[in-house]
Amino acid sequence: MRGINYDNKLILAPMVRVGTLPMRLLALDYGADIVYTEELIDWKFLKTVRRENDILGTVDFIDKSDGTIVFRTCNREKDKVVVQIGTCDANRALKVAKLIEDDIAGIDINMGCPKEFSLKGGMGAALLRDPEKAKEILTTLVKNVKIPVTCKIRVFENVDDTIWLVKQLASTGIAAIAVHGRTKQERPQHPNRNYMIKAIRENVNIPVIANGGSRQIEKYSDIEAFRQDCGASSVMIARTAQGNCSIFRPEGMKELDDVIVDYLKYAVDYDNSPNNTKYCVQNMLKELQETPRGKKFLECQTLEQICAIWNLAQYCRKKQLEYNEKGILGRRQISP
Ligand code: FNR
């Protein structure tokens, strides 16, 4: 089997709209070992066609009906990227996995999303209450794909119920399990149940990836403290990385402006959509959006306008000209 080992790793968590290619590459540059994509819904993936983009050096999965890019990846992340799928159906999940398994390192099934869209569709956290379905999806994938399969869950109120579920899921042959230490009802302000992750770890033999620690992770050494608190093999970070992806740097975090510059260069290099780029930068700026510069940023509509605020207008123009000449900008990614 090809693919990754989940022991002792630092991982960029799956985040809708945030975990697109520029952010994943940035996380890898800063020191993440594994990067998860945003959750991608199975039926959306099944409407795509695979295209190699020679100009950008990417592999694109493009929606056949409207030309939008559902998933863009590249060689640099091939052995590190895990695609998270939102699904409630083993056959659909398998079809997606077969479509992408040669281009990625792992497949993850989202079993933690508490949003109504997921729950109504029997996806995300709905699978926690349907262990037979969850096991069917995982077993089907484990048996039929070449790369490791994992899932990401939330916990129940009760430790024993949670351990029982994890044992069921682990019995399918998954390579690891990511555990967000909050229940489906709990929000980010609730404390993460690190003790529950520890109890899980003591009861299963596969790597447990601790998640939910962003509130206690403000600097690099906090990551190890969180890992130890949870007795876990690996740590997966979402919100702290969303705010400043350089949390993965052992040598310490970079200034936010420098992180934004690094991010924007990747956004330009990989022709990321202005919408998605703006969303990600907004999540980095947070309350700084209220400053005069932040307000100017909010008015930006093009990549070049955004870049200009961080003195990268020329960098952006040059790349875009180059891509224009090669004729790719007509195929720009349009994010949701
Ligand atoms: C998320 N989270 C999430 N989880 C998941 O399994 N699939 C997803 O697509 C998303 N999307 C997403 C978007 C954004 C903007 C945020 C902030 C979070 C949840 C995330 O992966 C993680 O489980 C929680 O944020 C808890 O970890 P932290 O933030 O404490 O490190």
mmCIF file of C-alpha atoms and ligand atoms in Angstrom:
data_model
loop_
_atom_site.group_PDB
_atom_site.id
_atom_site.type_symbol
_atom_site.label_atom_id
_atom_site.label_comp_id
_atom_site.label_asym_id
_atom_site.label_seq_id
_atom_site.Cartn_x
_atom_site.Cartn_y
_atom_site.Cartn_z
ATOM 1 C CA MET A 1 0.000 0.000 0.000
ATOM 2 C CA ARG A 2 1.169 3.499 -0.924
ATOM 3 C CA GLY A 3 0.721 6.445 1.391
ATOM 4 C CA ILE A 4 1.381 7.911 4.755
ATOM 5 C CA ASN A 5 2.031 6.856 8.279
ATOM 6 C CA TYR A 6 -0.007 8.838 10.790
ATOM 7 C CA ASP A 7 2.253 8.426 13.801
ATOM 8 C CA ASN A 8 3.934 11.424 15.345
ATOM 9 C CA LYS A 9 2.700 13.920 12.769
ATOM 10 C CA LEU A 10 1.649 17.547 12.636
ATOM 11 C CA ILE A 11 -1.421 17.928 10.499
ATOM 12 C CA LEU A 12 -3.358 20.760 8.873
ATOM 13 C CA ALA A 13 -7.029 20.040 9.653
ATOM 14 C CA PRO A 14 -9.741 19.913 7.015
ATOM 15 C CA MET A 15 -11.361 23.335 6.698
ATOM 16 C CA VAL A 16 -14.023 24.278 4.172
ATOM 17 C CA ARG A 17 -12.769 27.040 1.852
ATOM 18 C CA VAL A 18 -9.573 27.416 3.873
ATOM 19 C CA GLY A 19 -7.874 24.141 2.989
ATOM 20 C CA THR A 20 -7.376 24.860 -0.713
ATOM 21 C CA LEU A 21 -4.028 24.359 -2.455
ATOM 22 C CA PRO A 22 -2.225 27.604 -1.448
ATOM 23 C CA MET A 23 -2.921 27.062 2.261
ATOM 24 C CA ARG A 24 -1.918 23.413 2.099
ATOM 25 C CA LEU A 25 1.406 24.224 0.427
ATOM 26 C CA LEU A 26 2.067 26.981 2.930
ATOM 27 C CA ALA A 27 1.406 24.608 5.842
ATOM 28 C CA LEU A 28 3.871 22.123 4.330
ATOM 29 C CA ASP A 29 6.508 24.850 3.893
ATOM 30 C CA TYR A 30 6.112 25.852 7.519
ATOM 31 C CA GLY A 31 6.459 22.314 8.841
ATOM 32 C CA ALA A 32 3.174 20.423 8.664
ATOM 33 C CA ASP A 33 3.726 16.756 7.795
ATOM 34 C CA ILE A 34 0.263 16.051 6.419
ATOM 35 C CA VAL A 35 -2.366 18.394 4.990
ATOM 36 C CA TYR A 36 -6.085 17.667 4.712
ATOM 37 C CA THR A 37 -8.251 19.245 2.047
ATOM 38 C CA GLU A 38 -11.516 20.949 2.818
ATOM 39 C CA GLU A 39 -14.434 18.528 2.908
ATOM 40 C CA LEU A 40 -15.488 17.696 -0.633
ATOM 41 C CA ILE A 41 -18.950 16.220 -1.131
ATOM 42 C CA ASP A 42 -18.980 12.897 -3.007
ATOM 43 C CA TRP A 43 -21.586 13.724 -5.640
ATOM 44 C CA LYS A 44 -19.855 16.994 -6.498
ATOM 45 C CA PHE A 45 -16.636 15.084 -7.068
ATOM 46 C CA LEU A 46 -18.421 12.574 -9.261
ATOM 47 C CA LYS A 47 -19.368 15.352 -11.686
ATOM 48 C CA THR A 48 -15.702 16.155 -12.312
ATOM 49 C CA VAL A 49 -13.196 15.211 -14.932
ATOM 50 C CA ARG A 50 -9.457 14.923 -14.246
ATOM 51 C CA ARG A 51 -7.185 17.278 -16.206
ATOM 52 C CA GLU A 52 -3.448 17.778 -15.990
ATOM 53 C CA ASN A 53 -2.631 21.446 -16.190
ATOM 54 C CA ASP A 54 0.848 21.652 -17.721
ATOM 55 C CA ILE A 55 1.148 25.376 -17.285
ATOM 56 C CA LEU A 56 0.503 25.429 -13.543
ATOM 57 C CA GLY A 57 1.911 21.971 -12.943
ATOM 58 C CA THR A 58 -1.314 20.887 -11.265
ATOM 59 C CA VAL A 59 -3.872 18.126 -11.511
ATOM 60 C CA ASP A 60 -7.360 19.594 -11.606
ATOM 61 C CA PHE A 61 -10.709 17.939 -11.041
ATOM 62 C CA ILE A 62 -13.056 20.147 -12.993
ATOM 63 C CA ASP A 63 -16.847 20.201 -12.792
ATOM 64 C CA LYS A 64 -18.048 19.071 -16.217
ATOM 65 C CA SER A 65 -21.155 21.233 -16.145
ATOM 66 C CA ASP A 66 -19.775 24.628 -15.154
ATOM 67 C CA GLY A 67 -15.984 24.372 -15.418
ATOM 68 C CA THR A 68 -15.310 25.148 -11.759
ATOM 69 C CA ILE A 69 -12.334 23.479 -10.136
ATOM 70 C CA VAL A 70 -13.535 21.218 -7.354
ATOM 71 C CA PHE A 71 -10.062 20.021 -6.367
ATOM 72 C CA ARG A 72 -6.630 21.227 -7.464
ATOM 73 C CA THR A 73 -3.482 19.447 -6.362
ATOM 74 C CA CYS A 74 0.168 19.213 -7.399
ATOM 75 C CA ASN A 75 3.183 16.967 -7.130
ATOM 76 C CA ARG A 76 4.648 18.800 -4.144
ATOM 77 C CA GLU A 77 1.822 17.555 -1.924
ATOM 78 C CA LYS A 78 1.194 14.200 -3.555
ATOM 79 C CA ASP A 79 2.631 12.189 -0.657
ATOM 80 C CA LYS A 80 1.174 14.456 2.013
ATOM 81 C CA VAL A 81 -2.345 15.380 0.999
ATOM 82 C CA VAL A 82 -5.411 13.679 2.422
ATOM 83 C CA VAL A 83 -8.709 14.331 0.691
ATOM 84 C CA GLN A 84 -11.653 14.516 3.045
ATOM 85 C CA ILE A 85 -14.905 13.285 1.586
ATOM 86 C CA GLY A 86 -18.399 14.075 2.783
ATOM 87 C CA THR A 87 -20.531 11.030 2.077
ATOM 88 C CA CYS A 88 -23.323 8.784 3.297
ATOM 89 C CA ASP A 89 -22.895 6.132 0.639
ATOM 90 C CA ALA A 90 -20.167 3.498 0.361
ATOM 91 C CA ASN A 91 -20.408 3.101 -3.409
ATOM 92 C CA ARG A 92 -20.253 6.809 -4.120
ATOM 93 C CA ALA A 93 -17.336 7.205 -1.720
ATOM 94 C CA LEU A 94 -15.516 4.374 -3.460
ATOM 95 C CA LYS A 95 -16.086 5.892 -6.896
ATOM 96 C CA VAL A 96 -14.570 9.161 -5.679
ATOM 97 C CA ALA A 97 -11.644 7.337 -4.105
ATOM 98 C CA LYS A 98 -10.898 5.485 -7.343
ATOM 99 C CA LEU A 99 -11.020 8.746 -9.262
ATOM 100 C CA ILE A 100 -8.357 10.391 -7.091
ATOM 101 C CA GLU A 101 -6.300 7.659 -5.428
ATOM 102 C CA ASP A 102 -3.330 7.965 -7.803
ATOM 103 C CA ASP A 103 -2.975 11.686 -7.162
ATOM 104 C CA ILE A 104 -3.132 11.791 -3.361
ATOM 105 C CA ALA A 105 -1.774 10.167 -0.195
ATOM 106 C CA GLY A 106 -4.882 9.356 1.837
ATOM 107 C CA ILE A 107 -8.667 9.447 2.007
ATOM 108 C CA ASP A 108 -10.589 10.668 5.036
ATOM 109 C CA ILE A 109 -14.293 10.403 5.765
ATOM 110 C CA ASN A 110 -15.929 13.298 7.577
ATOM 111 C CA MET A 111 -17.897 11.970 10.553
ATOM 112 C CA GLY A 112 -17.903 15.118 12.624
ATOM 113 C CA CYS A 113 -19.573 17.919 10.707
ATOM 114 C CA PRO A 114 -22.548 19.177 12.757
ATOM 115 C CA LYS A 115 -24.000 21.432 10.026
ATOM 116 C CA GLU A 116 -27.585 20.888 8.978
ATOM 117 C CA PHE A 117 -26.599 20.339 5.352
ATOM 118 C CA SER A 118 -24.471 17.340 6.394
ATOM 119 C CA LEU A 119 -26.839 15.937 9.000
ATOM 120 C CA LYS A 120 -29.868 16.066 6.695
ATOM 121 C CA GLY A 121 -27.900 14.234 4.038
ATOM 122 C CA GLY A 122 -26.846 11.510 6.508
ATOM 123 C CA MET A 123 -23.233 12.727 6.286
ATOM 124 C CA GLY A 124 -20.738 14.130 8.817
ATOM 125 C CA ALA A 125 -21.805 13.702 12.443
ATOM 126 C CA ALA A 126 -24.941 11.793 11.344
ATOM 127 C CA LEU A 127 -22.631 8.818 10.776
ATOM 128 C CA LEU A 128 -21.740 8.762 14.494
ATOM 129 C CA ARG A 129 -25.296 7.579 15.130
ATOM 130 C CA ASP A 130 -25.236 5.091 12.284
ATOM 131 C CA PRO A 131 -22.172 2.950 12.988
ATOM 132 C CA GLU A 132 -23.224 0.234 10.560
ATOM 133 C CA LYS A 133 -23.286 2.713 7.688
ATOM 134 C CA ALA A 134 -20.024 4.276 8.868
ATOM 135 C CA LYS A 135 -18.380 0.855 8.968
ATOM 136 C CA GLU A 136 -19.736 -0.070 5.560
ATOM 137 C CA ILE A 137 -18.215 3.063 4.040
ATOM 138 C CA LEU A 138 -14.833 2.512 5.700
ATOM 139 C CA THR A 139 -14.693 -1.227 4.969
ATOM 140 C CA THR A 140 -15.528 -0.673 1.315
ATOM 141 C CA LEU A 141 -12.750 1.870 0.997
ATOM 142 C CA VAL A 142 -10.159 -0.069 2.986
ATOM 143 C CA LYS A 143 -10.732 -3.155 0.852
ATOM 144 C CA ASN A 144 -10.663 -1.434 -2.495
ATOM 145 C CA VAL A 145 -8.283 1.525 -2.489
ATOM 146 C CA LYS A 146 -4.492 1.627 -2.641
ATOM 147 C CA ILE A 147 -3.995 4.366 -0.075
ATOM 148 C CA PRO A 148 -4.713 4.605 3.667
ATOM 149 C CA VAL A 149 -8.238 5.399 4.800
ATOM 150 C CA THR A 150 -9.044 7.391 7.942
ATOM 151 C CA CYS A 151 -12.030 9.104 9.490
ATOM 152 C CA LYS A 152 -12.526 12.180 11.633
ATOM 153 C CA ILE A 153 -15.080 12.077 14.412
ATOM 154 C CA ARG A 154 -16.443 14.070 17.316
ATOM 155 C CA VAL A 155 -16.953 12.522 20.752
ATOM 156 C CA PHE A 156 -20.124 11.593 22.645
ATOM 157 C CA GLU A 157 -20.860 12.876 26.173
ATOM 158 C CA ASN A 158 -20.111 9.424 27.501
ATOM 159 C CA VAL A 159 -16.583 7.990 27.373
ATOM 160 C CA ASP A 160 -17.701 4.357 27.088
ATOM 161 C CA ASP A 161 -20.040 5.116 24.181
ATOM 162 C CA THR A 162 -17.218 6.946 22.442
ATOM 163 C CA ILE A 163 -14.713 4.154 22.982
ATOM 164 C CA TRP A 164 -17.241 1.591 21.764
ATOM 165 C CA LEU A 165 -17.759 3.583 18.556
ATOM 166 C CA VAL A 166 -14.038 4.059 17.953
ATOM 167 C CA LYS A 167 -13.415 0.332 18.392
ATOM 168 C CA GLN A 168 -16.112 -0.384 15.813
ATOM 169 C CA LEU A 169 -14.552 2.052 13.358
ATOM 170 C CA ALA A 170 -11.016 0.816 14.043
ATOM 171 C CA SER A 171 -12.123 -2.766 13.313
ATOM 172 C CA THR A 172 -12.612 -1.822 9.640
ATOM 173 C CA GLY A 173 -8.854 -1.552 9.090
ATOM 174 C CA ILE A 174 -8.544 2.227 8.950
ATOM 175 C CA ALA A 175 -5.008 3.568 9.267
ATOM 176 C CA ALA A 176 -5.777 6.208 11.932
ATOM 177 C CA ILE A 177 -8.604 8.179 13.472
ATOM 178 C CA ALA A 178 -8.784 11.917 14.076
ATOM 179 C CA VAL A 179 -10.794 12.884 17.145
ATOM 180 C CA HIS A 180 -12.194 16.350 17.766
ATOM 181 C CA GLY A 181 -12.775 16.386 21.520
ATOM 182 C CA ARG A 182 -16.158 18.087 21.426
ATOM 183 C CA THR A 183 -19.645 16.662 21.004
ATOM 184 C CA LYS A 184 -21.820 17.389 17.990
ATOM 185 C CA GLN A 185 -23.671 20.064 19.996
ATOM 186 C CA GLU A 186 -20.586 21.789 21.387
ATOM 187 C CA ARG A 187 -19.123 24.937 19.859
ATOM 188 C CA PRO A 188 -15.500 26.137 19.753
ATOM 189 C CA GLN A 189 -15.874 28.066 23.035
ATOM 190 C CA HIS A 190 -16.564 24.826 24.917
ATOM 191 C CA PRO A 191 -13.476 23.194 26.426
ATOM 192 C CA ASN A 192 -12.041 20.360 24.374
ATOM 193 C CA ARG A 193 -12.373 16.979 26.081
ATOM 194 C CA ASN A 194 -8.702 16.058 25.986
ATOM 195 C CA TYR A 195 -9.300 13.341 28.602
ATOM 196 C CA MET A 196 -11.667 11.627 26.204
ATOM 197 C CA ILE A 197 -9.040 11.543 23.454
ATOM 198 C CA LYS A 198 -6.634 10.047 25.977
ATOM 199 C CA ALA A 199 -9.132 7.356 26.939
ATOM 200 C CA ILE A 200 -9.635 6.496 23.272
ATOM 201 C CA ARG A 201 -5.894 6.287 22.747
ATOM 202 C CA GLU A 202 -5.605 3.823 25.610
ATOM 203 C CA ASN A 203 -8.228 1.569 24.066
ATOM 204 C CA VAL A 204 -7.272 1.276 20.401
ATOM 205 C CA ASN A 205 -4.135 0.267 18.542
ATOM 206 C CA ILE A 206 -4.260 2.653 15.614
ATOM 207 C CA PRO A 207 -2.750 6.164 15.717
ATOM 208 C CA VAL A 208 -5.112 8.678 17.307
ATOM 209 C CA ILE A 209 -4.878 12.205 15.926
ATOM 210 C CA ALA A 210 -5.834 14.754 18.573
ATOM 211 C CA ASN A 211 -7.909 17.697 17.385
ATOM 212 C CA GLY A 212 -9.758 20.577 19.005
ATOM 213 C CA GLY A 213 -6.791 22.182 20.734
ATOM 214 C CA SER A 214 -6.613 25.525 18.941
ATOM 215 C CA ARG A 215 -7.760 27.436 22.011
ATOM 216 C CA GLN A 216 -4.696 26.175 23.873
ATOM 217 C CA ILE A 217 -2.307 26.326 20.904
ATOM 218 C CA GLU A 218 -0.779 29.778 20.565
ATOM 219 C CA LYS A 219 2.843 28.846 19.942
ATOM 220 C CA TYR A 220 4.784 25.832 18.689
ATOM 221 C CA SER A 221 5.523 24.321 22.114
ATOM 222 C CA ASP A 222 1.779 24.333 22.913
ATOM 223 C CA ILE A 223 1.313 21.700 20.207
ATOM 224 C CA GLU A 224 3.416 19.172 22.087
ATOM 225 C CA ALA A 225 1.699 20.060 25.364
ATOM 226 C CA PHE A 226 -1.681 19.397 23.736
ATOM 227 C CA ARG A 227 -0.437 16.123 22.269
ATOM 228 C CA GLN A 228 0.729 14.980 25.687
ATOM 229 C CA ASP A 229 -2.505 16.094 27.357
ATOM 230 C CA CYS A 230 -4.349 13.857 24.930
ATOM 231 C CA GLY A 231 -1.784 11.051 25.045
ATOM 232 C CA ALA A 232 -2.109 11.076 21.258
ATOM 233 C CA SER A 233 0.242 10.112 18.433
ATOM 234 C CA SER A 234 -0.362 13.173 16.321
ATOM 235 C CA VAL A 235 -1.947 16.603 16.406
ATOM 236 C CA MET A 236 -4.291 18.174 13.871
ATOM 237 C CA ILE A 237 -4.720 21.964 13.929
ATOM 238 C CA ALA A 238 -7.530 24.008 12.397
ATOM 239 C CA ARG A 239 -8.317 27.472 13.746
ATOM 240 C CA THR A 240 -4.862 28.471 14.906
ATOM 241 C CA ALA A 241 -3.515 27.557 11.469
ATOM 242 C CA GLN A 242 -6.362 29.369 9.766
ATOM 243 C CA GLY A 243 -5.322 32.531 11.623
ATOM 244 C CA ASN A 244 -1.577 32.088 11.210
ATOM 245 C CA CYS A 245 -0.388 29.047 9.346
ATOM 246 C CA SER A 246 3.179 29.478 10.579
ATOM 247 C CA ILE A 247 2.118 27.783 13.835
ATOM 248 C CA PHE A 248 3.726 24.711 12.246
ATOM 249 C CA ARG A 249 7.209 26.308 12.309
ATOM 250 C CA PRO A 250 9.462 24.799 14.991
ATOM 251 C CA GLU A 251 11.504 28.012 14.957
ATOM 252 C CA GLY A 252 8.486 30.102 15.938
ATOM 253 C CA MET A 253 5.644 31.952 14.293
ATOM 254 C CA LYS A 254 6.177 34.542 11.582
ATOM 255 C CA GLU A 255 4.667 38.010 11.552
ATOM 256 C CA LEU A 256 1.175 37.919 10.083
ATOM 257 C CA ASP A 257 2.088 40.221 7.179
ATOM 258 C CA ASP A 258 4.917 37.896 6.174
ATOM 259 C CA VAL A 259 2.551 34.924 6.298
ATOM 260 C CA ILE A 260 0.067 36.775 4.099
ATOM 261 C CA VAL A 261 2.839 37.543 1.598
ATOM 262 C CA ASP A 262 3.865 33.874 1.503
ATOM 263 C CA TYR A 263 0.218 32.867 1.109
ATOM 264 C CA LEU A 264 -0.483 35.365 -1.677
ATOM 265 C CA LYS A 265 2.506 34.179 -3.699
ATOM 266 C CA TYR A 266 1.048 30.663 -3.711
ATOM 267 C CA ALA A 267 -2.404 32.055 -4.529
ATOM 268 C CA VAL A 268 -0.896 33.785 -7.566
ATOM 269 C CA ASP A 269 1.327 30.869 -8.572
ATOM 270 C CA TYR A 270 -1.605 28.457 -8.523
ATOM 271 C CA ASP A 271 -4.140 30.860 -9.986
ATOM 272 C CA ASN A 272 -6.362 30.655 -6.921
ATOM 273 C CA SER A 273 -9.675 32.475 -7.294
ATOM 274 C CA PRO A 274 -9.862 36.042 -5.909
ATOM 275 C CA ASN A 275 -12.913 35.014 -3.833
ATOM 276 C CA ASN A 276 -11.178 32.143 -2.120
ATOM 277 C CA THR A 277 -7.976 34.127 -1.661
ATOM 278 C CA LYS A 278 -9.866 37.012 -0.101
ATOM 279 C CA TYR A 279 -11.740 34.679 2.243
ATOM 280 C CA CYS A 280 -8.528 33.129 3.503
ATOM 281 C CA VAL A 281 -6.789 36.466 4.018
ATOM 282 C CA GLN A 282 -9.880 37.784 5.828
ATOM 283 C CA ASN A 283 -9.599 34.877 8.242
ATOM 284 C CA MET A 284 -5.994 35.820 8.890
ATOM 285 C CA LEU A 285 -6.694 39.513 9.357
ATOM 286 C CA LYS A 286 -9.680 39.004 11.676
ATOM 287 C CA GLU A 287 -10.204 42.265 13.627
ATOM 288 C CA LEU A 288 -7.483 43.953 11.550
ATOM 289 C CA GLN A 289 -10.152 44.246 8.862
ATOM 290 C CA GLU A 290 -11.372 47.268 10.837
ATOM 291 C CA THR A 291 -8.120 49.189 10.260
ATOM 292 C CA PRO A 292 -7.806 51.608 7.283
ATOM 293 C CA ARG A 293 -5.679 49.033 5.456
ATOM 294 C CA GLY A 294 -8.177 46.295 6.325
ATOM 295 C CA LYS A 295 -11.022 48.374 4.918
ATOM 296 C CA LYS A 296 -9.071 48.977 1.726
ATOM 297 C CA PHE A 297 -8.493 45.237 1.510
ATOM 298 C CA LEU A 298 -12.216 44.530 1.861
ATOM 299 C CA GLU A 299 -12.889 46.625 -1.253
ATOM 300 C CA CYS A 300 -10.541 44.506 -3.381
ATOM 301 C CA GLN A 301 -12.056 42.381 -6.100
ATOM 302 C CA THR A 302 -9.115 41.085 -8.088
ATOM 303 C CA LEU A 303 -6.059 39.144 -7.084
ATOM 304 C CA GLU A 304 -3.868 42.015 -8.236
ATOM 305 C CA GLN A 305 -5.733 44.490 -6.023
ATOM 306 C CA ILE A 306 -5.302 42.206 -3.024
ATOM 307 C CA CYS A 307 -1.636 41.669 -3.844
ATOM 308 C CA ALA A 308 -1.039 45.413 -4.168
ATOM 309 C CA ILE A 309 -1.775 45.889 -0.458
ATOM 310 C CA TRP A 310 1.149 43.615 0.369
ATOM 311 C CA ASN A 311 3.393 45.105 -2.343
ATOM 312 C CA LEU A 312 3.002 42.131 -4.640
ATOM 313 C CA ALA A 313 1.127 43.807 -7.483
ATOM 314 C CA GLN A 314 4.061 43.445 -9.841
ATOM 315 C CA TYR A 315 4.559 39.794 -8.888
ATOM 316 C CA CYS A 316 0.905 39.139 -9.593
ATOM 317 C CA ARG A 317 0.832 41.077 -12.878
ATOM 318 C CA LYS A 318 3.906 39.285 -14.194
ATOM 319 C CA LYS A 319 2.546 35.830 -13.409
ATOM 320 C CA GLN A 320 -0.883 36.620 -14.759
ATOM 321 C CA LEU A 321 0.619 37.941 -17.972
ATOM 322 C CA GLU A 322 2.661 34.784 -18.310
ATOM 323 C CA TYR A 323 -0.404 32.593 -17.687
ATOM 324 C CA ASN A 324 -2.522 34.728 -19.982
ATOM 325 C CA GLU A 325 -0.053 34.230 -22.799
ATOM 326 C CA LYS A 326 -0.178 30.509 -22.203
ATOM 327 C CA GLY A 327 -3.944 30.729 -22.162
ATOM 328 C CA ILE A 328 -5.071 29.413 -18.810
ATOM 329 C CA LEU A 329 -6.880 32.259 -17.182
ATOM 330 C CA GLY A 330 -10.104 31.364 -18.938
ATOM 331 C CA ARG A 331 -10.076 28.244 -16.793
ATOM 332 C CA ARG A 332 -9.795 30.008 -13.477
ATOM 333 C CA GLN A 333 -11.015 28.286 -10.352
ATOM 334 C CA ILE A 334 -14.318 29.573 -9.071
ATOM 335 C CA SER A 335 -14.740 28.730 -5.417
ATOM 336 C CA PRO A 336 -18.082 28.304 -3.685
HETATM 337 C C1 FNR B 1 -13.717 23.370 10.150
HETATM 338 N N1 FNR B 1 -13.803 22.037 10.545
HETATM 339 C C2 FNR B 1 -13.994 21.057 9.594
HETATM 340 N N2 FNR B 1 -13.931 19.738 9.953
HETATM 341 C C3 FNR B 1 -14.031 18.769 9.018
HETATM 342 O O1 FNR B 1 -13.943 17.584 9.367
HETATM 343 N N3 FNR B 1 -14.199 19.097 7.699
HETATM 344 C C4 FNR B 1 -14.276 20.385 7.274
HETATM 345 O O2 FNR B 1 -14.407 20.646 6.061
HETATM 346 C C5 FNR B 1 -14.204 21.408 8.248
HETATM 347 N N4 FNR B 1 -14.301 22.743 7.895
HETATM 348 C C6 FNR B 1 -13.977 23.722 8.812
HETATM 349 C C7 FNR B 1 -13.873 25.047 8.389
HETATM 350 C C8 FNR B 1 -13.461 26.024 9.272
HETATM 351 C C9 FNR B 1 -13.305 27.436 8.808
HETATM 352 C C10 FNR B 1 -13.181 25.674 10.626
HETATM 353 C C11 FNR B 1 -12.728 26.717 11.616
HETATM 354 C C12 FNR B 1 -13.322 24.380 11.052
HETATM 355 C C13 FNR B 1 -13.486 21.641 11.939
HETATM 356 C C14 FNR B 1 -11.988 21.560 12.147
HETATM 357 O O3 FNR B 1 -11.365 20.645 11.271
HETATM 358 C C15 FNR B 1 -11.646 21.157 13.588
HETATM 359 O O4 FNR B 1 -12.207 19.899 13.869
HETATM 360 C C16 FNR B 1 -12.146 22.147 14.623
HETATM 361 O O5 FNR B 1 -11.973 23.488 14.212
HETATM 362 C C17 FNR B 1 -11.433 21.940 15.966
HETATM 363 O O6 FNR B 1 -10.024 22.048 15.822
HETATM 364 P P1 FNR B 1 -9.222 23.380 16.270
HETATM 365 O O7 FNR B 1 -9.830 24.526 15.520
HETATM 366 O O8 FNR B 1 -9.446 23.538 17.760
HETATM 367 O O9 FNR B 1 -7.797 23.124 15.937
#
